[in-house]
Short mmCIF file of C-alpha atoms in Angstrom, two decimals:
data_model
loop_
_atom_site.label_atom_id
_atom_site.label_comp_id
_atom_site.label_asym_id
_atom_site.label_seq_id
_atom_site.Cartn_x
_atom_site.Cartn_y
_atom_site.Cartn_z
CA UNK A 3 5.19 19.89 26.80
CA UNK A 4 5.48 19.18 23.42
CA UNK A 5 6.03 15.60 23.68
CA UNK A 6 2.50 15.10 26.10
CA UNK A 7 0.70 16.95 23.72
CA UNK A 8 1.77 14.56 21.38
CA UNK A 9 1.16 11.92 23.85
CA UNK A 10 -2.13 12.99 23.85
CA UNK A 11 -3.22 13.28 20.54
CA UNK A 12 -1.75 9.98 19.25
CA UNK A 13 -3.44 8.15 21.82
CA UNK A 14 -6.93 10.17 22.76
CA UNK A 15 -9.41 7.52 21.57
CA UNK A 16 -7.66 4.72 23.78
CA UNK A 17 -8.02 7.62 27.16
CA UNK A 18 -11.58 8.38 26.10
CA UNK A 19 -12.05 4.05 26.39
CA UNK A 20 -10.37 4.30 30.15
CA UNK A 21 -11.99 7.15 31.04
CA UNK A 22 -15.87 5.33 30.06
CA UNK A 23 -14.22 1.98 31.92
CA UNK A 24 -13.23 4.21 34.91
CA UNK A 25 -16.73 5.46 35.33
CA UNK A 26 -17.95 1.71 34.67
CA UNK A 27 -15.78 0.47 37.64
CA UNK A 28 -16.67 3.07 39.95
CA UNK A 29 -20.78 2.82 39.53
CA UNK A 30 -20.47 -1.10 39.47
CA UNK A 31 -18.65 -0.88 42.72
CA UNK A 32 -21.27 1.88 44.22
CA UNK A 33 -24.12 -0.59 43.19
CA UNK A 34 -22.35 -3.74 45.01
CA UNK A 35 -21.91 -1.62 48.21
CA UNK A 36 -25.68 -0.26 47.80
CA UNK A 37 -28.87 -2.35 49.50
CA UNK A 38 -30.93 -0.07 47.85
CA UNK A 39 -31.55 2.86 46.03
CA UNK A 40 -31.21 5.36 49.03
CA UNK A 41 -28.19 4.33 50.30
CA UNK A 42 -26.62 4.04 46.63
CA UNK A 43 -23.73 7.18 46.63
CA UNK A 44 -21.63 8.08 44.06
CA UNK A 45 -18.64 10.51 44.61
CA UNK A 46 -18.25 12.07 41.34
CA UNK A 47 -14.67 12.54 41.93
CA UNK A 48 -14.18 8.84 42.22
CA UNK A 49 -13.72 8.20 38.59
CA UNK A 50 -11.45 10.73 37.83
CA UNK A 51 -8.58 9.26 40.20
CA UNK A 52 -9.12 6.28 39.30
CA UNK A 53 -9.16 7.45 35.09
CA UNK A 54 -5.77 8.80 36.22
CA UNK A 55 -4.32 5.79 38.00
CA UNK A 56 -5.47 4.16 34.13
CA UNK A 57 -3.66 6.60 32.41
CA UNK A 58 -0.61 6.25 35.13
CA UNK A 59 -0.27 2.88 34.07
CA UNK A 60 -0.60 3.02 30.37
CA UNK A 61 1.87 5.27 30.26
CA UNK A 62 4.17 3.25 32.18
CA UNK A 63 3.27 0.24 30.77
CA UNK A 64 4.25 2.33 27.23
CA UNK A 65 7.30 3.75 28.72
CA UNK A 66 8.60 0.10 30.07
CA UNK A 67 7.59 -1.21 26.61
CA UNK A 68 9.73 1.35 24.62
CA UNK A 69 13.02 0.56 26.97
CA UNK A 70 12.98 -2.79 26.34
CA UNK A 71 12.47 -2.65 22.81
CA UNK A 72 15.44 -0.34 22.92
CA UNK A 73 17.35 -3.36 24.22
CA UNK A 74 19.10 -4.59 20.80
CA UNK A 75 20.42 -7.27 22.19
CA UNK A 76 16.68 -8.65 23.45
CA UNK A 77 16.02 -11.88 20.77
CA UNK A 78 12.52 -13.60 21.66
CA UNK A 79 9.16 -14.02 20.29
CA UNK A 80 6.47 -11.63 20.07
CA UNK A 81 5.23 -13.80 22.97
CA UNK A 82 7.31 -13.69 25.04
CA UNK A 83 8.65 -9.83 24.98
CA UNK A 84 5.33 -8.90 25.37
CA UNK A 85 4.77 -11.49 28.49
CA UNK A 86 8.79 -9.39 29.34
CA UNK A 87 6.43 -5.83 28.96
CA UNK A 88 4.05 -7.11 31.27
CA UNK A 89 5.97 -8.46 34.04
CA UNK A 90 8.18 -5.56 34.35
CA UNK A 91 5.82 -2.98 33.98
CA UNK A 92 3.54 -4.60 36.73
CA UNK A 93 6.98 -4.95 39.44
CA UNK A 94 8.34 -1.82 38.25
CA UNK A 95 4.73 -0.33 39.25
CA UNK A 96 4.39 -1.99 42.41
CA UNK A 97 7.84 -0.98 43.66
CA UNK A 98 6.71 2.81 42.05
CA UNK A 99 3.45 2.62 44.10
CA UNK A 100 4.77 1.94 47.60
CA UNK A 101 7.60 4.04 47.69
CA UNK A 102 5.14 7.03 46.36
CA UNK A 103 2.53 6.00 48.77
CA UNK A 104 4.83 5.91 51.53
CA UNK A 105 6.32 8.81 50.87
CA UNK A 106 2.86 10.72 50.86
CA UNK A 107 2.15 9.10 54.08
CA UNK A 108 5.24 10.25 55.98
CA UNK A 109 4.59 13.94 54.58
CA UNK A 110 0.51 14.16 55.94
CA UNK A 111 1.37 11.50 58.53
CA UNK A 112 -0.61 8.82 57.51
CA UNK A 113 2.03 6.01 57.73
CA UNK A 114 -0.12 3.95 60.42
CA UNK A 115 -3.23 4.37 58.31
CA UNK A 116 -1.83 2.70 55.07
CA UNK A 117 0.93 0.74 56.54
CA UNK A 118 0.55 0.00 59.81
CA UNK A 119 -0.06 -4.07 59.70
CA UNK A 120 0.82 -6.49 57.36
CA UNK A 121 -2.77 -7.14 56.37
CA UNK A 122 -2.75 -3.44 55.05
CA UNK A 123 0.47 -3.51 53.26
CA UNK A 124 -0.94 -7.09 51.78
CA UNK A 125 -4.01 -5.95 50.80
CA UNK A 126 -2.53 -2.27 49.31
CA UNK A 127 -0.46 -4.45 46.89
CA UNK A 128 -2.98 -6.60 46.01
CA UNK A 129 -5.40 -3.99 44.99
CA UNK A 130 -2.69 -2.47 42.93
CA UNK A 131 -1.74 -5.90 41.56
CA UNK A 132 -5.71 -6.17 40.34
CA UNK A 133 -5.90 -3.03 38.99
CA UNK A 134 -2.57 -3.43 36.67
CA UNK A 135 -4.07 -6.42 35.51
CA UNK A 136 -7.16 -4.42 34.18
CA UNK A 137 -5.63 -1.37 32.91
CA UNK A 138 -2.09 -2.83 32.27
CA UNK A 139 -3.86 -5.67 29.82
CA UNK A 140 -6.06 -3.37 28.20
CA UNK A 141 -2.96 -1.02 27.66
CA UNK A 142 -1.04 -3.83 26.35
CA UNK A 143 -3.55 -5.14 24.06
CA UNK A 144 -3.61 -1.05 22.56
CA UNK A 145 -0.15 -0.91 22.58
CA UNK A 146 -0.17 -4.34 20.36
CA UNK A 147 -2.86 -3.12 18.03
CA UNK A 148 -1.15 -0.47 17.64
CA UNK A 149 2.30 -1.96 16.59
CA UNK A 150 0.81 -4.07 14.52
CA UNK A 151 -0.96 -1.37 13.03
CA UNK A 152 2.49 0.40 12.37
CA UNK A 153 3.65 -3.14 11.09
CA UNK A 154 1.20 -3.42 8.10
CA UNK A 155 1.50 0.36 7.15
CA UNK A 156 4.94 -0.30 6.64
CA UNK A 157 4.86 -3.71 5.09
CA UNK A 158 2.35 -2.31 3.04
CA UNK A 159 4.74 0.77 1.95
CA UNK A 160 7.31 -2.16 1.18
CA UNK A 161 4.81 -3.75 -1.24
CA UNK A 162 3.85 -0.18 -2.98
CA UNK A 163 7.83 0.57 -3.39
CA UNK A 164 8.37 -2.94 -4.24
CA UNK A 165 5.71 -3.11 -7.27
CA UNK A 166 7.05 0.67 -8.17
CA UNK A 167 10.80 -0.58 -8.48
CA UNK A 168 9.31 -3.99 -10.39
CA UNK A 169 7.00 -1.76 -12.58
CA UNK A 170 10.16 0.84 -13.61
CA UNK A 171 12.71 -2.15 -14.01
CA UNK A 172 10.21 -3.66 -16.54
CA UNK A 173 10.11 -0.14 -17.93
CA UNK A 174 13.40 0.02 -18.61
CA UNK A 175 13.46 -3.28 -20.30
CA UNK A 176 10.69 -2.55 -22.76
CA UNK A 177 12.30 1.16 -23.81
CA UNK A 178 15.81 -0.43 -25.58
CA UNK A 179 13.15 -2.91 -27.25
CA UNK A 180 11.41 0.16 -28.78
CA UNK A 181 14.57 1.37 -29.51
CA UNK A 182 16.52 -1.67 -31.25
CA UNK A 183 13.33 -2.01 -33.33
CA UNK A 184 13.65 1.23 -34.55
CA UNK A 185 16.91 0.99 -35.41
CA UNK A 186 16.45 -1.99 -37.23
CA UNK A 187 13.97 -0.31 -39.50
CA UNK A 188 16.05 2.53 -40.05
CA UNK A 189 19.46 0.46 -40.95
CA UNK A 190 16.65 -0.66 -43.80
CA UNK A 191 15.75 2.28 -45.17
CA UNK A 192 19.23 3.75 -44.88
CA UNK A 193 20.03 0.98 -47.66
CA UNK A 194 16.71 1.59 -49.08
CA UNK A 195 15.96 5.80 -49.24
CA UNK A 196 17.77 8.05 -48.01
CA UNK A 197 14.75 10.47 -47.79
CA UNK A 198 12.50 8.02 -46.52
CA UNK A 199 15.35 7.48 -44.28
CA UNK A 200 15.97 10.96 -43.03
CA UNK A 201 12.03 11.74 -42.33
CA UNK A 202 11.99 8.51 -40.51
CA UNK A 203 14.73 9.57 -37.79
CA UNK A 204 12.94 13.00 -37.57
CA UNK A 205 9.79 11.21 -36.33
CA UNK A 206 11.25 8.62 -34.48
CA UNK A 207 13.47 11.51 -32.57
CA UNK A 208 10.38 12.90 -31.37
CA UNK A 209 8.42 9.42 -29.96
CA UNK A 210 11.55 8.78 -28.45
CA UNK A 211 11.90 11.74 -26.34
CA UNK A 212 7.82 10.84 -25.30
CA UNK A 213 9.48 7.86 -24.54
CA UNK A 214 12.40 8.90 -22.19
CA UNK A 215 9.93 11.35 -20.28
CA UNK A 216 7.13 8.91 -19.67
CA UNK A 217 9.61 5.32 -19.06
CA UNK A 218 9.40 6.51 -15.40
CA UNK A 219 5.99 6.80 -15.07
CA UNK A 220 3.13 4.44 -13.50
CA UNK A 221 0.56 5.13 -16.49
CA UNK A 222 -0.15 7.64 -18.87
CA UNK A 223 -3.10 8.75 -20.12
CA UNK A 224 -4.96 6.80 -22.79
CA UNK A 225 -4.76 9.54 -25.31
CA UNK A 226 -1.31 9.68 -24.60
CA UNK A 227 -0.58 6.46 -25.20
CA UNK A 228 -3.04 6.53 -28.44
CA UNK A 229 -1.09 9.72 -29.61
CA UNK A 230 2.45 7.72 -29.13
CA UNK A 231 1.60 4.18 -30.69
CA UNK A 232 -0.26 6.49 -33.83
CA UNK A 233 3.19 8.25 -33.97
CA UNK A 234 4.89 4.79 -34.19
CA UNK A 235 2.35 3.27 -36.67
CA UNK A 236 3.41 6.38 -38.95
CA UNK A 237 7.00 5.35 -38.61
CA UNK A 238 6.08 1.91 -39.66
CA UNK A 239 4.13 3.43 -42.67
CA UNK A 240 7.64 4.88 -44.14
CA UNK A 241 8.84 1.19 -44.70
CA UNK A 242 5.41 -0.64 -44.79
CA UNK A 243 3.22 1.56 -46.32
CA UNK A 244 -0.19 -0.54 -47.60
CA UNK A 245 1.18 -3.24 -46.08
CA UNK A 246 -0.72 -2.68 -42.58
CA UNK A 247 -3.39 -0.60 -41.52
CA UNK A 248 -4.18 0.80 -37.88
CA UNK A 249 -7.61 1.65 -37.11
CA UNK A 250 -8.26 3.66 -33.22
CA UNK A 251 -12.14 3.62 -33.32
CA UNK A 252 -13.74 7.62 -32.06
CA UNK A 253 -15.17 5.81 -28.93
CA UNK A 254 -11.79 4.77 -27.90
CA UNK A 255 -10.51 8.30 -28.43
CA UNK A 256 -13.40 9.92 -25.96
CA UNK A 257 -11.89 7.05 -22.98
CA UNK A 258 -11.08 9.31 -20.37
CA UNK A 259 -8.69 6.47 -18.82
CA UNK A 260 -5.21 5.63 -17.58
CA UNK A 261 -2.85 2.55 -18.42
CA UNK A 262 0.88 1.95 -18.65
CA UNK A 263 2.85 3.35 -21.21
CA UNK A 264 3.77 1.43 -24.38
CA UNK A 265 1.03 -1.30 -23.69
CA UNK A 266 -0.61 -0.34 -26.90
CA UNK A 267 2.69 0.55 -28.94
CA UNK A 268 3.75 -3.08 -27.80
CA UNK A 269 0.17 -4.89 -29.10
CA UNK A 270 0.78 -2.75 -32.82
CA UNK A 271 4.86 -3.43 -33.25
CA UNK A 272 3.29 -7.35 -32.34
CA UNK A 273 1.07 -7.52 -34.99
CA UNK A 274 3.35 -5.83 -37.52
CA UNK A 275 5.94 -8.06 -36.47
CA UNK A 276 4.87 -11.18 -36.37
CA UNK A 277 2.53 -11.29 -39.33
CA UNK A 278 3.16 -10.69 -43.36
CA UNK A 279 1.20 -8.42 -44.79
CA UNK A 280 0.91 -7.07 -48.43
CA UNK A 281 -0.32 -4.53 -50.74
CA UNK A 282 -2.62 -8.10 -51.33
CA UNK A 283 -3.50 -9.63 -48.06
CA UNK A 284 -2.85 -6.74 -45.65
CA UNK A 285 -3.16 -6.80 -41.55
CA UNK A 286 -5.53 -4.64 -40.27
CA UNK A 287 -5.05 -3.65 -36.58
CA UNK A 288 -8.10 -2.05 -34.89
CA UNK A 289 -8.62 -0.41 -31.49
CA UNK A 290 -12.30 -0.63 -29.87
CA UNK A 291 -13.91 -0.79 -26.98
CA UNK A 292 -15.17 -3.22 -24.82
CA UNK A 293 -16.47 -3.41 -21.21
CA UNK A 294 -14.09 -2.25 -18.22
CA UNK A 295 -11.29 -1.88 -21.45
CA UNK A 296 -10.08 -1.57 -24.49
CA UNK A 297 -9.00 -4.71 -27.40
CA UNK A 298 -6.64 -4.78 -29.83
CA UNK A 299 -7.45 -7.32 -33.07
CA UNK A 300 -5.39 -8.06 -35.81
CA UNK A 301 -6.00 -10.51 -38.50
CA UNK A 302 -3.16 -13.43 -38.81
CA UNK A 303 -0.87 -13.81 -42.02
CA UNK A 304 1.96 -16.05 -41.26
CA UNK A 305 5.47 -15.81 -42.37
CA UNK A 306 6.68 -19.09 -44.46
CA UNK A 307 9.56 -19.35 -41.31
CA UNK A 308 8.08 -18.44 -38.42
CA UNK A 309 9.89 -15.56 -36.91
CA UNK A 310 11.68 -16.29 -33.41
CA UNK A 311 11.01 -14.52 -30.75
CA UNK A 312 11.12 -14.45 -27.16
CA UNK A 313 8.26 -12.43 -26.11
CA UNK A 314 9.62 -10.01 -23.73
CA UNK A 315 7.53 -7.02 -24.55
CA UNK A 316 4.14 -9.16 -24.23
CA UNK A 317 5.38 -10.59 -20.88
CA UNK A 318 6.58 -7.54 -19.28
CA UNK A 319 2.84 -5.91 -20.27
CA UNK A 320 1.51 -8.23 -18.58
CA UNK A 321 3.56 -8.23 -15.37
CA UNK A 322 2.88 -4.72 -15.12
CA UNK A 323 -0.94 -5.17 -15.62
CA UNK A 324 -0.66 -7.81 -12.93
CA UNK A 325 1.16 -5.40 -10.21
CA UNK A 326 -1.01 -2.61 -11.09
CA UNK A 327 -4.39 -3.42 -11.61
CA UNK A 328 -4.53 -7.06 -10.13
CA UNK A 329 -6.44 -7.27 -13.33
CA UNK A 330 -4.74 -9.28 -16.12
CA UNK A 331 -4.37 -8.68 -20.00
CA UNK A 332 -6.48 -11.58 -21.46
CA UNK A 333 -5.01 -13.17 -24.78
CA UNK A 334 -7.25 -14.85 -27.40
CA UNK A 335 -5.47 -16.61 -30.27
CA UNK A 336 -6.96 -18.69 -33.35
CA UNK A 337 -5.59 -19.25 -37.02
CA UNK A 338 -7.02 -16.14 -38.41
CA UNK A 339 -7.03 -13.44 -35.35
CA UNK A 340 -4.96 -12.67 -32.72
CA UNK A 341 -6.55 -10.44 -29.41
CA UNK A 342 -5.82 -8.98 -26.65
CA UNK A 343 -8.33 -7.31 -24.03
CA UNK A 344 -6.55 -4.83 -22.31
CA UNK A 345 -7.77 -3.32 -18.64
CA UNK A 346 -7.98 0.48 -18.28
CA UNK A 347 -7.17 2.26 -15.20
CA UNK A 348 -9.38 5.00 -13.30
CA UNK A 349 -12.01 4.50 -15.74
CA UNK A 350 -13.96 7.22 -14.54
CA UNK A 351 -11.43 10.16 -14.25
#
């Protein structure tokens, strides 16, 4: 019971398109047999039997469908199991028809009625045959759409799960890079201050754990992220202190947005990296807004040796902006400033 209920409900706008088309072929057969409008009858009952002879075949069209596909040993086309489908499903039915309908005729004794000459036998099967080849193509061409359907809402779960597990392996690739950079810093000051040195691991103990909880995740909120590449400018600070400045303007802070985490954290450790600054000629990083996004600019103070580097961190951003947004990071470069217009997600949260 369970199982036509379900039936039922999976497939109730495809039996409310039979049922219309069996009241369609009824009335257009009532108005061929008709000279006029007083000898037009319609039996109301007609349509139902013949809704149910539509829904007969559907279903046996779906059962015959779901055997075959069954078959694991069945390799052809699309084409041609569905040209397989039809065929058997329409002798299957035929076979199914007459021994039905001559059973019912032996039990109310109507054997010479329905299958008395060959003409009637003939013209019983083709009538069947014509009406399989309505309601059997129409239930084929449902039972395709509806596959097909099923097809894309899985290929499209593949996608999703495939972006997620490309998304978290970048992840995972740009954590150890906040982590060896770290380290690096505080092998310095170890050497350096032992004080400095201390406070520093405190700090950095803290944005790592952010880290670890939030590696796994799609995106983060913006004032997350702000919050956690703050905390790391402040880390820089200990060893670089008027060296480089980071400045988030309020507007930026009042974002109610999304994006991945460490995009920002990535742009800052960039621009302290890769440029020299001083207690002279400092860099000044700055965080502001701009339409559909946020930028990130930082003046440009080359090293005398340019510092090698294979731009992991910068790539992997932008893969992730790419598989999440379809929207990519846009990079502007010249001698004196380097930018980089970042997308937000769910702007309007």
């Amino acid at each position: 019971m369970k199982i036509k209920a379900n039936f039922l409900r999976e497939n109730r706008g495809f039996l409310i398109f039979l049922f219309f088309i069996s009241w369609l072929f009824i009335l257009k057969n009532q108005l061929r047999v008709s000279y006029s409008w007083k000898s037009f009858t319609f039996h109301s009952d007609a349509p139902f039997w013949f809704f149910f002879q539509a829904v007969f075949i559907f279903s046996w069209v779906s059962f015959v469908k779901k055997r075959v596909n069954n078959n694991a040993t069945l390799q052809v086309s699309l084409f041609k199991k569905y040209l397989l489908f039809f065929s058997a499903s329409l002798l299957s039915y035929l076979v199914l028809a007459n021994v039905l309908g001559l059973l019912i005729s032996l039990i109310f004794d109507t054997y010479s009625r329905n299958f008395g000459s060959l003409y009637l036998l003939i013209y019983k099967n083709l009538s069947s045959v014509v009406d399989f080849m309505i309601f059997g193509s129409f239930s084929l061409v449902y039972l395709y759409f509806k596959e097909n359907k099923q097809f894309q809402k899985k290929l499209n779960e593949y996608e999703i799960s495939k972006v997620k597990s490309e998304v978290i392996q970048l992840r995972t690739q740009l954590n150890p890079h906040f982590l060896f950079n770290n380290l690096n810093v505080l092998d310095y000051l170890i050497e350096e201050d032992k004080n400095k040195a201390s406070a520093f691991l405190n700090h950095f103990s803290e944005l790592y754990r952010y880290s670890l909880v939030n590696s796994d995740k799609e995106t983060v909120s913006l004032q997350d992220e702000l919050y956690f590449s703050e905390g790391y400018f402040e880390l820089m600070k200990v060893k670089y202190d008027g060296y480089y400045f980071l400045k988030v303007d309020e507007e930026v802070k009042r974002l109610k947005a999304a994006l991945p985490p460490f995009c920002i954290q990535v742009l800052v450790e960039n621009a302290i990296t890769h440029n020299r600054g001083s207690s002279e000629k400092p860099i000044y990083i700055k965080i502001k807004v701009i339409e559909d996004g946020i930028k990130i600019i930082n003046n440009k103070i080359a090293f005398n040796h340019k510092i090698k580097g294979n731009g992991v961190a910068l790539k992997n951003m932008m893969k992730q902006f790419k598989l999440l947004t379809k929207k990519p990071i846009i990079i502007k470069e010249n001698a004196e400033y380097f930018e980089v217009k970042v997308p937000l997600i769910n702007l309007n949260l």
